[in-house]
Amino acid sequence: MSQIKGEITQLLSLGGFELHKWLSNIPEILENIPEEHKMIGSLDFQGENNSQKALGLNYNIGTDSFVISSPEIPAEMPKSKREILSYIGQLYDPLGLVSPITLHAKLLMQKIWSEKTSWDSPPSEGIGEAWAEFYKNLTKMSPIKVDRNVLTKNNVASAELTGFADASSTSYGCCVYFRVTDNAGNTKTSLLFSKSKVNPLSQKLTTPRAELNSAVLLSKCAKRIHDNYSAKLNREIPMHLYSDSQIVLSWLKININKLIPYVANRVRMILELTNERPWAYVNTKENPADLVSRGVQPHELGQAELWFYGPPFIQSNEYTFKPYTSVSSLLPELKSRDESSKVVASVTAHDSRTLNLDFLDKFSDLNKRQRVLAYILRFYKNLKDKSNKNVSNFITSSELDESLNMIIKFEQQKYFKSEIACINADRNKLQDSIKSLHPFKKPKELCESVAD
């Protein structure tokens, strides 16, 4: 560290930059640095209550830990929408170390915004009471200390990431822990990161869908943390993921083609982010993510060992990961037989000079729609003319053009029926906004009529 200090100082001095306000939890780093260039004096360094700002977080030099405390208490409790949102905004927690607390703040913000009251007006009576209780508990919260160093003092024998996901009727979230075992066989678990999100008011999510969204959130967070720590420790770190929803765990184990688009798209994302790693089941009572999905009052979180260290079974030296293997027999969100055969029905409809491309609505990307329809058209042509089959693995540009034209024609027939009828019968009946564009109909149409 002393060598790094010297190299940084020398490098920046070449550009005329003189480093000052030095701060470190290692006294040796501060040696040979003038007192006026230190952030704190040598005597202050020994104090256990000495906290300094580091990247927006309160960092205690003496205990080498992050300190999260309630915002400064004003003379009077904030009452208007402007004052409440301003006070809540002071809860800065980028690592999610106190996500169960900030979740309450997010839910309050959502309710206040949904009322659409003016900035200087107080919220309704019900929300005002919830805010008063949260504010009271926030002022009673003792400072929460979280160790900065998640590694052990001895050499690391093994390290692994363990993540948990959960959802409730109002929100969902995840949390990730770092589990380290040293050469002496001692195990240490530490909360690394967590994140919470509130469910949208405009869209009512079922419990399985909310649980699935929490699994997606965990997959994104776990992948980012896994890649960073694997590079830092120069080793591949095992990653174990848990959910207390057996429906979600079953979705992850069945064929994606059997799922409806909403579920299938998210299952596919989870499998890609986690490299198809197996998931495991955790009981709700042992799931720390349950705290971040339902929230904990500020004055109670400091005593929640489940939150800061994870469930007891991952703290044990005998811990082993047991993947979920069974599949629930009663799964929701599966395609019906009619939906599974919808594509085939559409192809046969084309043979009778009608066309229905509604099945393409499941694909939000136009390029994907093109390719799917191009393969269907190729399959249809191969069935119609068995003497000249196209078995190439790649779609040609002409096939893509044909499918795009068909999609465009279908959309025009679907949304411009009356305009097309006017072009065929009496152009004078066209609206002025359309008539000015001089629309016309090509002599040769790909399909003469479109099925609704």
C-alpha angles and dihedrals in degrees: 000000000000089000091052090049091052094047093049092047093049094045095051093043088064087066094045095257115140114197118225140159090059115190130176140151089226112078092204090064090061094052117117091017115122115246092240089060094053123091091220133018126252093256093049090053091070095057116105093208095057108121126176133183114259117177090334095311128105107246121193110214097195097051097029091230141122115249122209117190137162118277118266109290112242125218091257132023111263109254111169125074091251094050095045095050091045091053094045089051089065090070097099112183112150094166094048093237090148100028093140087064098042089049089068088052092050092050091049091050091050092051093046092050092047090059091059093212121164119271096253097042124096119242123255121288096262095049090042091057092048090050092049091053093047092047091049092051091045092056089051093052115117117220110277117219122203121185113247095206110069095178126089125252092241124059115293112253096178137356132187141169121235121191133188131196132193142159139201135190092275106031148356136215150158141220133202128208132197113222116195130181119193130209091268091059096252115144126212126186123192136179108247106173144343137182135192134194131188121232114250116257092216094060122047109215123204116233094253091051092049089049089050091052090052089053090052090050091050091049092054094047095042093050093052092048093043093053093048097048094042088056092044095051093035092231139093107262118210114238123208120189128195138192132175092213112095089188091061091044089052092049089056091057103047132076111284091220089068093060128083115251097261092056097033094055092052094043089052090051092051092050092049095047094047097038088242092296113171120256128216136214122247127188113249092239090057095042111104090193086070086074093054094047095049102027135230127236111255097243091052103050096076091069095046103108090172088065100048099037105023128235118329094249093066090048092058120098088225094058116139127178114241113193120218108255109170126083122217113245093214105056123167125212095044122143117256121232090256091055092047091056096042095103093053091049090053092053093052090048089059090061090063092055093261128106135200118184098169090117088071090068089085088071114072094188118080093210090056091049089053094052096044092051091044091057091047092051091048090051090050093049092048090053092048096047109030093173094069110039122177106215098164116136091222130071114234124228091247091054090050091049091050093050092046091051090049091051091049092049091048092051091047092050090047100049103024102045096130093046092051090049090053092050090053095044116019121355091193089073091063117112114256092242090058098035092059089062090059096225118198139181121239116240093237117048124196090220128010099210137017126220115231 
